[in-house]
């Protein structure tokens, strides 16, 4: 991470530090609210999320004397970083104290959850992943970094690359969906975008990948629940996305709340040291999730907070995010020689090393009020947010070619999410401003679309509208952290509204705003068209109208399976077969009351044009597969197609997934234009871990599939011959 000169500087700084100052660098503080709100700032933020407080009230508290940022501790070198600060003046004040009034003048870094845009909010990650566009993912992260850095933020707790296969889990919204390869590609692009070419540049921020590891596999989709996962599955399905981020140069790692094999990730030395540092060569910073070290006591792995501090530090956890266990106990642990001093020094070095890499010792501020003003939300930034939303919206159904609509169509708009700016951002958008957001109704006004907005659905029957748009789904608080659901059906109010609209006999188009797959089997039967908009960000309304009226041809494809019911969760495309796959026989693996096929499968999404696939060809060259397939635009308008390449190994030493995504590409084709696409699949992508954790590639048949959705592929078989025994070294 540093050059030789900087490493020397690091040693010099380390040599000047007292024990107390060293411990201070491991303390990440959120400040705390005093007076009426004696809680941590994280808790205040949670209060906004679950509706106990408005954002305006929070801002008032944060900017008033009711917040205590422990400035005496800061002066004494007992705080090394802050979180939750998105106020430039406060940032400047706290940084000035650190630099000018603490003994060694070590600068602070400020962390924040910049998850999908900062002020210019882009679609939630699950939505943006449906664009399958690496370059877009990187550009939106770059924009987020520029904005956040202009506010003094130098680290984001993103990307989250938890492979998420369970629609009940609220944090599926923060993921790139259910596939490992996609999460890795998405994560690596985000890391590059956030960090830019040079971490020390004033428009770059450090990226912290999370949650290491397995959090997406929380039992029953309940947040913070235990995870029970085989080591093979960890290595094959969970680790690769994190490894992709490490390869992209990620600066920091946040361990997950859950346990792996009974050891919570926050104190799991196998994960944090053996795998992360020794096996993968990660040389950055580890930072705990909020209060996670303290929670090790309740979890049942530490006898008390002192024990938790010792276990976490020795496992390889550098910074304690707001549990205060390090601040309270590390000194005694060192003085009584209970704690290994090398572990402490290593952790402190990681912090100082990152601060050096971020250029904070040379310029601790890196921003000004003018810079912030020039950087935050602009017409160009809004253009990118609009493009990202257009590319994230998935057209799920379009019967009778009802879409795109004619420009003179009179829309009847109804639904709780039709004119609700604050809801457009989705989960984790703490830098957002409600007034920046454009609702569907706002966009109709500014784009000059003929519309009637029905606040009261009782009046609907007498309307003279041509089509109805039902803006339904989930509020932003219904997905994200601590927002698991045991029922993923549409809510009663939405169903009531839909029934009323359908009664009119006019065409009904559903626009879904949600942070997870919903069970929409009923909806699929009842309406002519469905647009999955997710939570699209500040340009929500504009992007949706762009698609509805055909200014933009939809191209997004699902990165998450839509089950028929929550009872089927987790439901995902890359499952392994059973000996009794779902079939006609009663004694096959299925439910009595819902179909075995998903409502909408992984990789699925419609366009206003159509594409035809032909001539799938697979050859072997050295140790790679050369796959080619012809794709033609068979419709009458330009369109983008996301071409997917899957494999299946029908006879494995361990049963292999029925399908596994190994590559993808996005292409633009004019009407009737066709193109031959090639994928090079290294044999390594066919490999997996056997029972003894040897990485192996089987001799024999491999099925290769290519197509426009996981359920709509051409298929070809090829014979693999590695060497005798089929072992791949
Ligand atoms: C949390 C989350 C984590 C986030 C952190 C800081 O509770 O689990 O994803 O980065 O708090 O806000």
XYZ file of C-alpha atoms and ligand atoms in Angstrom:
741
model
C 0.000 0.000 0.000
C 2.910 2.401 0.729
C 6.258 3.067 -0.919
C 9.516 2.710 1.004
C 9.666 6.350 2.028
C 6.155 6.222 3.408
C 6.890 2.968 5.256
C 9.795 4.757 6.956
C 7.476 7.577 7.871
C 5.114 5.013 9.351
C 7.889 3.554 11.515
C 8.833 7.013 12.683
C 5.258 7.871 13.684
C 4.892 4.538 15.468
C 8.062 5.158 17.440
C 6.705 8.406 18.837
C 3.400 7.026 20.071
C 2.536 6.220 23.667
C 0.484 3.151 24.481
C -2.572 5.329 25.062
C -2.152 7.070 21.721
C -1.802 3.733 19.978
C -5.020 2.477 21.509
C -6.672 5.759 20.505
C -5.978 5.036 16.838
C -8.063 1.869 17.143
C -11.063 3.791 18.389
C -13.745 4.673 15.822
C -16.249 6.986 17.406
C -19.700 7.993 16.342
C -19.826 10.607 19.044
C -22.838 10.343 21.286
C -25.931 12.370 21.777
C -26.510 13.879 25.194
C -29.521 15.311 26.937
C -32.782 13.885 25.700
C -31.015 11.465 23.361
C -28.395 9.602 25.313
C -27.636 7.086 22.597
C -24.938 6.520 20.026
C -25.226 8.227 16.723
C -25.713 4.843 15.018
C -28.829 4.388 17.087
C -30.052 7.827 16.039
C -29.526 6.851 12.436
C -31.494 3.670 13.042
C -34.278 5.795 14.494
C -34.523 7.607 11.181
C -34.576 4.325 9.310
C -37.415 2.822 11.228
C -39.410 6.009 11.368
C -38.959 6.947 15.036
C -37.416 10.234 13.970
C -37.385 12.302 10.782
C -34.172 13.112 9.010
C -34.709 16.803 9.744
C -34.876 16.041 13.478
C -31.699 14.015 13.226
C -29.898 16.829 11.430
C -31.014 19.222 14.140
C -29.575 16.998 16.825
C -26.354 16.427 14.947
C -25.756 20.112 14.411
C -26.752 21.168 17.911
C -24.885 21.035 21.190
C -26.847 17.907 21.983
C -24.137 15.884 20.264
C -20.966 15.140 22.149
C -17.974 14.315 19.998
C -15.764 13.698 23.006
C -13.409 16.490 22.086
C -11.331 16.066 25.240
C -10.632 12.466 24.254
C -9.785 13.647 20.765
C -7.302 16.211 22.112
C -5.728 13.516 24.250
C -5.272 11.235 21.220
C -7.880 8.759 22.331
C -9.922 8.815 19.080
C -8.543 7.838 15.677
C -11.566 8.063 13.417
C -15.214 9.110 13.355
C -18.340 7.841 11.681
C -21.707 9.314 10.861
C -20.374 12.844 10.248
C -21.736 14.410 7.069
C -21.393 18.035 8.071
C -18.443 19.862 6.607
C -18.039 22.354 9.453
C -18.108 19.627 12.051
C -15.568 17.635 10.050
C -13.271 20.656 9.768
C -13.578 21.397 13.480
C -12.830 17.843 14.608
C -9.975 17.414 12.152
C -8.459 20.717 13.301
C -8.501 19.558 16.912
C -6.799 16.286 15.943
C -4.145 17.946 13.845
C -3.459 21.092 15.860
C -4.319 20.217 19.423
C -3.385 16.575 19.920
C 0.232 15.839 20.882
C 1.280 14.091 17.676
C -1.225 15.771 15.359
C -2.271 12.491 13.767
C -5.175 13.225 11.392
C -8.536 11.505 11.687
C -10.327 9.654 8.934
C -14.093 9.905 8.644
C -16.137 6.856 7.624
C -19.694 6.803 6.277
C -22.026 4.377 4.580
C -21.856 5.698 1.036
C -23.598 2.720 -0.456
C -25.321 3.834 -3.668
C -24.441 7.454 -4.201
C -23.933 10.098 -1.579
C -26.042 13.165 -2.332
C -26.801 12.115 -5.911
C -28.410 8.830 -4.979
C -28.313 6.078 -7.612
C -30.328 2.824 -7.563
C -29.936 0.449 -4.642
C -27.186 -2.124 -5.310
C -29.650 -4.940 -6.064
C -31.198 -2.675 -8.696
C -27.948 -1.440 -10.174
C -26.614 -4.983 -10.374
C -29.409 -5.714 -12.867
C -27.546 -3.496 -15.352
C -24.795 -6.140 -15.598
C -22.465 -3.297 -16.585
C -19.065 -3.127 -14.921
C -18.212 0.262 -16.343
C -21.464 1.794 -15.055
C -20.887 0.331 -11.571
C -17.464 1.957 -11.512
C -18.688 5.336 -12.776
C -21.437 5.619 -10.165
C -18.975 4.705 -7.400
C -16.584 7.381 -8.692
C -19.357 9.947 -8.531
C -20.252 8.860 -4.998
C -16.615 9.119 -3.949
C -16.240 12.644 -5.338
C -19.308 13.805 -3.474
C -18.467 12.074 -0.214
C -14.849 13.246 -0.269
C -16.012 16.813 -0.758
C -17.825 16.459 2.587
C -14.680 15.231 4.381
C -15.524 11.524 4.189
C -12.495 9.340 3.442
C -13.890 5.841 3.843
C -17.074 4.147 2.751
C -18.440 0.926 4.199
C -19.105 -0.474 0.760
C -19.286 -2.516 -1.339
C -21.311 -5.196 0.364
C -20.500 -8.350 -1.578
C -22.541 -10.796 0.439
C -24.000 -13.270 -2.007
C -27.692 -13.096 -1.091
C -30.005 -15.920 -2.060
C -32.832 -15.363 0.398
C -35.546 -12.845 -0.483
C -36.623 -12.672 3.162
C -33.290 -11.123 4.176
C -33.678 -7.337 4.026
C -30.049 -6.771 3.187
C -30.462 -8.484 -0.156
C -31.154 -4.878 -1.247
C -27.519 -3.987 -0.562
C -26.121 -6.901 -2.552
C -25.586 -7.586 -6.224
C -27.961 -10.507 -5.888
C -27.590 -14.253 -5.710
C -24.651 -14.955 -7.973
C -21.027 -15.183 -6.897
C -19.421 -14.038 -10.144
C -21.718 -11.007 -10.362
C -21.036 -9.982 -6.768
C -17.314 -10.183 -7.457
C -17.526 -8.162 -10.671
C -19.777 -5.600 -9.007
C -17.563 -5.395 -5.913
C -14.326 -4.976 -7.847
C -15.866 -2.222 -9.987
C -17.080 -0.395 -6.887
C -13.672 -0.635 -5.209
C -12.011 0.857 -8.290
C -14.615 3.582 -8.538
C -14.452 4.613 -4.881
C -10.682 4.524 -4.633
C -9.886 6.011 -8.050
C -6.352 5.896 -9.388
C -4.778 7.260 -6.242
C -6.173 6.989 -2.736
C -4.538 10.248 -1.712
C -6.365 12.227 -4.361
C -8.895 14.625 -2.786
C -11.727 12.959 -4.706
C -10.901 9.393 -3.629
C -12.117 7.475 -0.628
C -11.036 4.160 0.859
C -13.394 1.281 0.223
C -14.307 -1.193 2.957
C -15.727 -4.473 1.654
C -18.247 -6.176 3.872
C -19.469 -8.329 5.555
C -16.734 -10.910 5.759
C -18.186 -13.581 5.544
C -21.370 -15.509 4.951
C -23.828 -12.898 6.292
C -26.161 -13.465 3.319
C -26.706 -17.031 4.505
C -28.373 -16.020 7.791
C -30.709 -18.835 8.729
C -34.342 -18.317 7.699
C -33.367 -14.963 6.185
C -33.510 -13.379 9.641
C -31.001 -10.599 10.077
C -28.113 -11.194 12.493
C -29.039 -14.890 12.698
C -26.528 -17.734 12.739
C -24.937 -19.042 9.575
C -24.166 -22.702 9.054
C -22.194 -23.255 5.907
C -19.700 -25.830 4.677
C -16.122 -24.822 4.077
C -16.491 -25.834 0.427
C -19.442 -23.490 0.000
C -17.491 -20.697 1.665
C -14.639 -21.134 -0.793
C -16.802 -21.674 -3.861
C -19.686 -19.266 -3.340
C -18.820 -16.702 -0.667
C -15.096 -16.004 -0.759
C -14.626 -15.364 -4.499
C -16.482 -12.024 -4.390
C -14.310 -10.831 -1.485
C -11.206 -12.083 -3.246
C -12.192 -10.103 -6.326
C -12.308 -6.946 -4.173
C -8.916 -7.726 -2.638
C -7.540 -8.167 -6.153
C -9.001 -4.769 -7.061
C -6.998 -3.255 -4.188
C -9.673 -2.773 -1.530
C -8.262 -0.893 1.477
C -10.396 -2.252 4.234
C -12.558 -5.137 5.415
C -15.524 -5.281 7.779
C -16.219 -8.694 9.308
C -19.794 -9.945 9.501
C -21.901 -10.127 12.650
C -22.554 -13.846 12.224
C -20.454 -16.808 13.254
C -18.636 -19.197 10.981
C -18.480 -22.637 12.473
C -19.473 -21.252 15.854
C -16.872 -18.477 15.945
C -18.263 -14.954 15.345
C -16.418 -13.349 12.445
C -15.296 -10.446 14.648
C -13.061 -12.765 16.677
C -12.442 -15.381 14.013
C -8.688 -15.582 13.544
C -9.013 -18.213 10.828
C -11.021 -15.739 8.727
C -9.286 -12.485 9.615
C -5.729 -13.721 9.665
C -5.298 -17.129 8.051
C -7.585 -16.636 5.049
C -7.588 -12.877 4.582
C -4.000 -11.951 5.310
C -1.970 -15.112 4.913
C -3.827 -16.845 2.102
C -4.926 -13.780 0.121
C -2.125 -11.389 1.073
C -4.456 -8.602 2.165
C -2.398 -5.814 3.743
C -5.100 -3.282 4.584
C -7.255 -2.367 7.527
C -9.918 -4.384 9.336
C -12.721 -2.556 11.106
C -15.454 -4.174 13.151
C -19.123 -3.779 12.383
C -20.991 -1.460 14.744
C -20.670 -2.664 18.325
C -19.790 -6.162 17.087
C -16.854 -6.659 19.454
C -18.969 -5.849 22.504
C -21.694 -8.164 21.251
C -19.314 -11.129 21.411
C -20.232 -11.414 25.087
C -23.935 -11.920 24.419
C -23.074 -14.075 21.407
C -21.417 -16.495 23.827
C -17.791 -16.460 22.727
C -16.274 -13.996 25.217
C -16.532 -14.086 29.000
C -16.700 -10.290 29.258
C -15.844 -7.134 27.327
C -12.169 -7.426 28.203
C -12.063 -10.946 26.838
C -13.890 -9.757 23.707
C -11.296 -7.017 23.170
C -8.422 -9.456 23.552
C -9.956 -12.064 21.250
C -10.826 -9.524 18.550
C -7.426 -7.843 18.482
C -5.566 -11.135 18.505
C -7.802 -12.480 15.733
C -6.725 -9.577 13.525
C -9.370 -6.905 14.098
C -7.747 -3.473 13.893
C -10.461 -0.940 14.706
C -13.280 -1.224 17.195
C -16.339 0.471 15.754
C -18.104 2.084 18.662
C -18.257 -0.755 21.205
C -15.536 0.901 23.328
C -14.129 -2.470 24.374
C -10.663 -1.537 23.066
C -10.735 1.869 24.738
C -11.772 0.372 28.051
C -9.547 -2.689 28.185
C -6.542 -2.741 25.880
C -4.338 -0.732 28.245
C -4.817 -3.142 31.144
C -4.463 -6.117 28.833
C -1.086 -4.811 27.682
C 0.099 -3.789 31.143
C -0.763 -7.176 32.584
C 0.974 -8.787 29.620
C -2.246 -10.624 28.752
C -2.225 -9.191 25.252
C 0.413 -9.701 22.676
C 1.981 -6.269 22.010
C 2.774 -7.307 18.430
C -0.937 -7.718 17.761
C -1.551 -4.177 19.008
C 1.313 -2.690 16.994
C 0.197 -4.444 13.852
C -3.309 -3.039 14.234
C -2.045 0.500 14.823
C 0.301 0.247 11.853
C -2.646 -0.724 9.656
C -4.490 2.435 10.705
C -1.548 4.783 10.223
C -0.636 3.094 6.954
C -4.104 3.768 5.569
C -4.024 7.368 6.775
C -0.696 7.820 4.998
C -2.067 6.209 1.850
C -5.070 8.531 2.008
C -2.687 11.475 2.002
C -4.087 12.747 5.292
C -0.699 13.471 6.836
C 0.105 15.825 3.951
C -3.338 17.411 3.717
C -5.704 16.412 6.500
C -8.628 18.444 5.086
C -8.554 17.912 1.317
C -11.806 19.842 0.922
C -13.364 23.256 1.421
C -16.858 24.694 1.462
C -16.342 25.818 -2.124
C -15.197 22.376 -3.221
C -18.215 20.816 -1.583
C -20.554 23.293 -3.259
C -18.985 22.658 -6.661
C -19.130 18.895 -6.238
C -22.495 17.984 -4.775
C -25.353 17.179 -7.136
C -25.198 18.822 -10.580
C -27.072 18.352 -13.873
C -24.256 16.069 -15.105
C -24.437 13.970 -11.972
C -28.192 13.713 -12.298
C -27.684 12.487 -15.875
C -25.560 9.629 -14.600
C -28.112 8.811 -11.878
C -30.807 8.764 -14.577
C -28.745 6.515 -16.825
C -28.072 4.141 -13.913
C -31.777 3.985 -13.082
C -32.771 3.404 -16.720
C -30.302 0.541 -16.903
C -31.526 -0.997 -13.617
C -35.245 -1.103 -14.352
C -36.318 -4.589 -15.389
C -39.289 -5.073 -17.690
C -40.878 -8.234 -16.297
C -44.049 -8.413 -18.337
C -45.338 -6.629 -21.429
C -48.432 -8.268 -22.803
C -50.165 -7.005 -25.924
C -47.080 -4.831 -26.343
C -48.802 -2.274 -24.162
C -45.386 -0.685 -23.649
C -43.920 1.592 -24.813
C -46.852 3.959 -24.449
C -47.822 6.475 -27.098
C -46.678 9.955 -26.207
C -50.237 11.298 -25.963
C -51.368 8.599 -23.499
C -53.254 9.977 -20.526
C -51.910 8.213 -17.430
C -53.951 7.497 -14.343
C -51.424 7.258 -11.543
C -52.139 5.725 -8.166
C -50.340 4.087 -5.300
C -48.455 5.040 -2.182
C -45.152 5.325 -4.005
C -46.343 7.463 -6.922
C -45.624 10.792 -5.338
C -43.299 10.079 -2.459
C -39.864 11.610 -2.996
C -38.306 10.362 0.226
C -39.088 6.751 -0.645
C -37.247 6.843 -3.974
C -33.781 6.507 -2.461
C -34.222 3.140 -0.735
C -32.094 1.873 2.095
C -28.757 3.420 3.157
C -28.977 6.835 1.594
C -28.019 9.016 4.516
C -26.539 11.752 2.327
C -29.779 12.127 0.372
C -32.032 15.176 0.365
C -35.702 14.564 -0.158
C -36.101 17.621 -2.363
C -33.516 16.288 -4.829
C -35.707 13.292 -5.619
C -38.087 13.170 -8.536
C -41.205 11.092 -8.043
C -43.274 9.676 -10.864
C -45.792 12.494 -10.462
C -43.008 15.132 -10.416
C -41.615 13.709 -13.645
C -45.039 13.768 -15.337
C -45.270 17.459 -14.491
C -41.825 18.409 -15.768
C -41.917 16.163 -18.835
C -45.369 17.461 -19.824
C -47.059 14.049 -19.659
C -50.867 13.988 -19.479
C -51.773 12.441 -16.161
C -54.250 12.347 -13.315
C -52.983 11.411 -9.888
C -55.496 9.582 -7.731
C -54.881 10.182 -4.105
C -58.235 8.697 -3.338
C -58.829 5.486 -5.220
C -62.596 5.742 -4.780
C -62.668 8.240 -7.688
C -60.926 5.937 -10.093
C -63.982 4.419 -11.742
C -65.058 7.685 -13.271
C -61.688 8.615 -14.742
C -61.013 9.232 -18.437
C -57.435 7.959 -18.344
C -56.102 5.624 -21.043
C -54.011 3.400 -18.785
C -53.372 3.075 -15.079
C -49.973 3.039 -13.460
C -49.912 1.427 -10.023
C -46.868 2.571 -8.043
C -46.629 -0.187 -5.467
C -44.155 -2.346 -3.533
C -42.161 -1.628 -0.419
C -41.238 1.490 1.483
C -37.505 1.989 1.947
C -37.691 0.898 5.587
C -38.979 -2.516 4.519
C -35.624 -3.620 3.147
C -32.033 -3.076 4.209
C -30.562 -3.765 7.625
C -32.832 -5.193 10.316
C -35.679 -5.454 7.804
C -36.254 -9.152 7.270
C -39.722 -10.293 6.272
C -41.380 -13.668 6.724
C -43.983 -12.700 4.139
C -42.876 -11.234 0.842
C -46.312 -10.784 -0.697
C -47.646 -7.425 -1.822
C -49.309 -5.612 1.065
C -53.083 -5.528 1.419
C -53.370 -1.882 0.435
C -51.548 -2.544 -2.835
C -53.760 -5.511 -3.633
C -56.873 -3.503 -2.871
C -55.664 -0.735 -5.159
C -54.833 -3.156 -7.960
C -58.243 -4.797 -7.757
C -59.894 -1.427 -7.995
C -57.800 -0.468 -11.028
C -58.428 -3.791 -12.757
C -62.189 -3.336 -12.216
C -62.120 -0.301 -14.491
C -61.310 -2.575 -17.437
C -58.518 -0.235 -18.507
C -54.958 -1.526 -18.984
C -52.997 -1.643 -15.736
C -49.223 -1.341 -15.538
C -47.534 -2.089 -12.233
C -44.384 -0.172 -11.336
C -42.698 -1.933 -8.435
C -40.485 -0.142 -5.943
C -38.830 -2.641 -3.656
C -35.563 -3.771 -2.139
C -36.065 -7.516 -2.518
C -37.836 -9.972 -4.780
C -41.541 -9.962 -3.943
C -43.923 -12.886 -4.434
C -45.815 -11.473 -7.400
C -47.399 -14.558 -8.957
C -50.868 -13.055 -8.527
C -49.790 -9.704 -9.972
C -48.270 -11.448 -12.999
C -51.664 -12.952 -13.820
C -53.618 -9.757 -13.325
C -51.866 -6.845 -15.025
C -50.680 -6.259 -18.565
C -47.216 -5.005 -17.756
C -44.804 -4.995 -14.823
C -41.806 -2.733 -14.477
C -39.405 -3.602 -11.646
C -37.983 -0.192 -10.701
C -36.388 -1.154 -7.347
C -35.591 1.981 -5.362
C -34.155 3.953 -8.273
C -32.609 7.029 -6.593
C -32.933 10.756 -7.225
C -33.929 10.414 -10.894
C -36.606 7.780 -10.211
C -39.573 9.409 -11.933
C -37.653 10.543 -15.002
C -36.065 7.156 -15.588
C -39.388 5.343 -15.214
C -41.105 7.645 -17.720
C -38.151 7.230 -20.101
C -38.894 3.509 -20.143
C -42.697 3.731 -20.127
C -42.693 6.013 -23.173
C -39.877 4.207 -24.970
C -37.339 7.007 -24.861
C -35.132 4.249 -23.504
C -35.445 0.568 -24.360
C -35.231 -1.511 -21.151
C -32.223 -3.810 -20.976
C -31.858 -4.870 -17.330
C -32.013 -8.504 -16.256
C -32.735 -9.926 -12.833
C -29.822 -10.812 -10.594
C -32.167 -12.380 -8.075
C -34.848 -15.042 -8.425
C -38.482 -14.097 -7.747
C -40.060 -16.965 -5.776
C -43.785 -17.723 -5.601
C -43.853 -17.474 -1.827
C -41.580 -16.749 1.116
C -41.926 -20.413 2.071
C -39.681 -21.334 -0.880
C -36.809 -19.128 0.239
C -33.966 -19.430 -0.342
C -34.722 -19.962 -4.029
C -31.921 -19.437 -6.544
C -30.802 -20.579 -9.960
C -27.465 -22.199 -9.070
C -28.809 -24.819 -6.706
C -27.550 -28.369 -6.760
C -29.773 -31.179 -7.903
C -31.318 -33.689 -5.571
C -31.834 -37.335 -6.436
C -35.477 -36.399 -6.800
C -35.674 -33.106 -8.625
C -39.108 -31.554 -8.870
C -41.264 -33.463 -11.355
C -44.663 -35.051 -11.854
C -44.187 -37.727 -9.202
C -45.542 -36.944 -5.784
C -42.253 -38.116 -4.344
C -40.177 -35.435 -5.954
C -38.699 -32.367 -4.316
C -41.408 -29.712 -4.386
C -44.212 -27.999 -2.488
C -47.841 -29.011 -2.698
C -49.125 -25.484 -2.906
C -46.807 -23.483 -5.183
C -45.100 -24.132 -8.520
C -41.469 -25.247 -8.481
C -40.500 -22.721 -11.131
C -39.908 -19.199 -9.914
C -42.279 -16.422 -10.936
C -39.311 -14.766 -12.652
C -35.932 -16.476 -12.951
C -32.380 -15.224 -12.591
C -31.063 -13.480 -15.685
C -34.547 -12.687 -16.996
C -35.714 -9.339 -18.365
C -37.606 -8.133 -21.446
C -36.836 -5.542 -24.082
C -38.994 -3.658 -26.582
C -37.145 -5.602 -29.238
C -36.370 -9.326 -29.403
C -33.151 -11.301 -29.697
C -32.468 -14.676 -31.265
C -29.557 -16.940 -30.372
C -27.943 -19.438 -32.745
C -24.751 -21.322 -33.569
C -23.448 -22.002 -30.093
C -19.975 -23.413 -30.509
C -17.535 -24.667 -27.875
C -13.895 -25.555 -28.471
C -10.938 -26.320 -26.239
C -7.701 -24.402 -26.523
C -5.001 -25.260 -23.978
C -6.710 -25.025 -20.636
C -9.655 -22.909 -21.667
C -13.012 -23.205 -23.325
C -13.653 -21.005 -26.325
C -17.355 -20.358 -26.463
C -19.051 -18.473 -29.266
C -22.672 -17.717 -29.973
C -24.507 -15.603 -32.536
C -27.035 -13.065 -31.272
C -29.409 -11.201 -33.551
C -31.784 -8.329 -32.892
C -34.926 -9.686 -34.532
C -37.198 -6.796 -33.616
C -37.695 -3.313 -34.928
C -35.787 -1.050 -32.559
C -32.261 -0.718 -31.203
C -31.678 -2.742 -28.085
C -29.081 -3.811 -25.542
C -28.854 -7.498 -24.717
C -27.161 -9.091 -21.717
C -25.678 -12.362 -22.949
C -25.052 -14.957 -20.279
C -22.753 -17.970 -20.335
C -23.287 -20.851 -17.899
C -21.733 -24.257 -17.314
C -22.830 -27.481 -15.673
C -20.706 -30.438 -14.675
C -23.119 -33.407 -14.621
C -20.853 -35.841 -12.733
C -18.800 -34.421 -9.922
C -16.941 -35.728 -6.920
C -19.264 -33.424 -5.065
C -22.610 -32.697 -6.706
C -22.307 -29.581 -8.868
C -24.838 -26.755 -9.338
C -27.347 -27.292 -12.144
C -26.025 -24.080 -13.668
C -23.241 -21.691 -12.864
C -22.691 -18.303 -14.465
C -19.139 -18.124 -15.808
C -19.221 -14.985 -17.948
C -21.516 -12.325 -19.383
C -21.451 -9.464 -21.863
C -23.725 -6.590 -22.772
C -24.078 -5.656 -26.420
C -26.030 -3.093 -28.433
C -27.660 -4.251 -31.637
C -29.583 -2.328 -34.289
C -32.667 -3.987 -35.813
C -31.676 -7.140 -37.720
C -28.025 -6.671 -36.775
C -26.298 -9.780 -35.504
C -23.017 -10.380 -33.784
C -20.933 -13.360 -32.768
C -19.941 -13.184 -29.148
C -16.966 -15.021 -27.720
C -16.258 -16.014 -24.153
C -12.971 -17.456 -22.979
C -13.571 -19.668 -19.965
C -10.394 -20.819 -18.212
C -10.655 -24.395 -16.947
C -10.227 -23.023 -13.458
C -13.833 -21.805 -13.663
C -14.939 -25.421 -14.050
C -13.189 -26.414 -10.845
C -14.349 -26.819 -7.278
C -13.224 -28.231 -3.948
C -13.537 -31.918 -3.224
C -14.301 -33.429 0.168
C -10.745 -32.940 1.341
C -10.612 -29.346 0.071
C -8.443 -30.162 -2.937
C -9.271 -27.926 -5.867
C -10.225 -30.275 -8.707
C -11.459 -30.192 -12.272
C -13.237 -33.270 -13.541
C -12.503 -35.140 -16.696
C -15.591 -35.828 -18.735
C -18.627 -33.954 -19.939
C -19.216 -30.273 -19.334
C -22.417 -28.637 -20.513
C -22.011 -25.102 -21.779
C -25.046 -22.836 -22.051
C -25.463 -19.391 -23.579
C -28.560 -17.265 -23.763
C -30.550 -14.278 -22.626
C -31.734 -15.752 -19.309
C -30.838 -18.660 -17.037
C -33.882 -20.572 -18.318
C -33.505 -19.754 -21.980
C -30.161 -20.980 -23.254
C -28.660 -22.928 -26.098
C -26.677 -25.862 -24.779
C -23.685 -27.823 -26.012
C -21.588 -30.562 -24.437
C -17.836 -30.831 -24.528
C -15.422 -33.446 -23.217
C -12.698 -32.312 -20.866
C -9.496 -34.292 -20.516
C -7.179 -32.795 -17.968
C -4.695 -35.534 -17.293
C -5.017 -38.970 -15.760
C -7.345 -38.822 -12.797
C -8.641 -35.449 -13.793
C -6.860 -33.613 -11.020
C -6.036 -30.016 -11.636
C -2.982 -28.864 -9.803
C -24.132 -1.557 10.610
C -24.007 -2.394 9.404
C -22.874 -2.067 8.513
C -22.581 -0.597 8.500
C -22.300 -0.139 9.915
C -21.923 1.322 10.037
O -24.934 -1.943 11.605
O -24.136 -3.772 9.609
O -23.123 -2.567 7.240
O -21.514 -0.316 7.650
O -23.403 -0.405 10.741
O -22.968 2.161 9.786
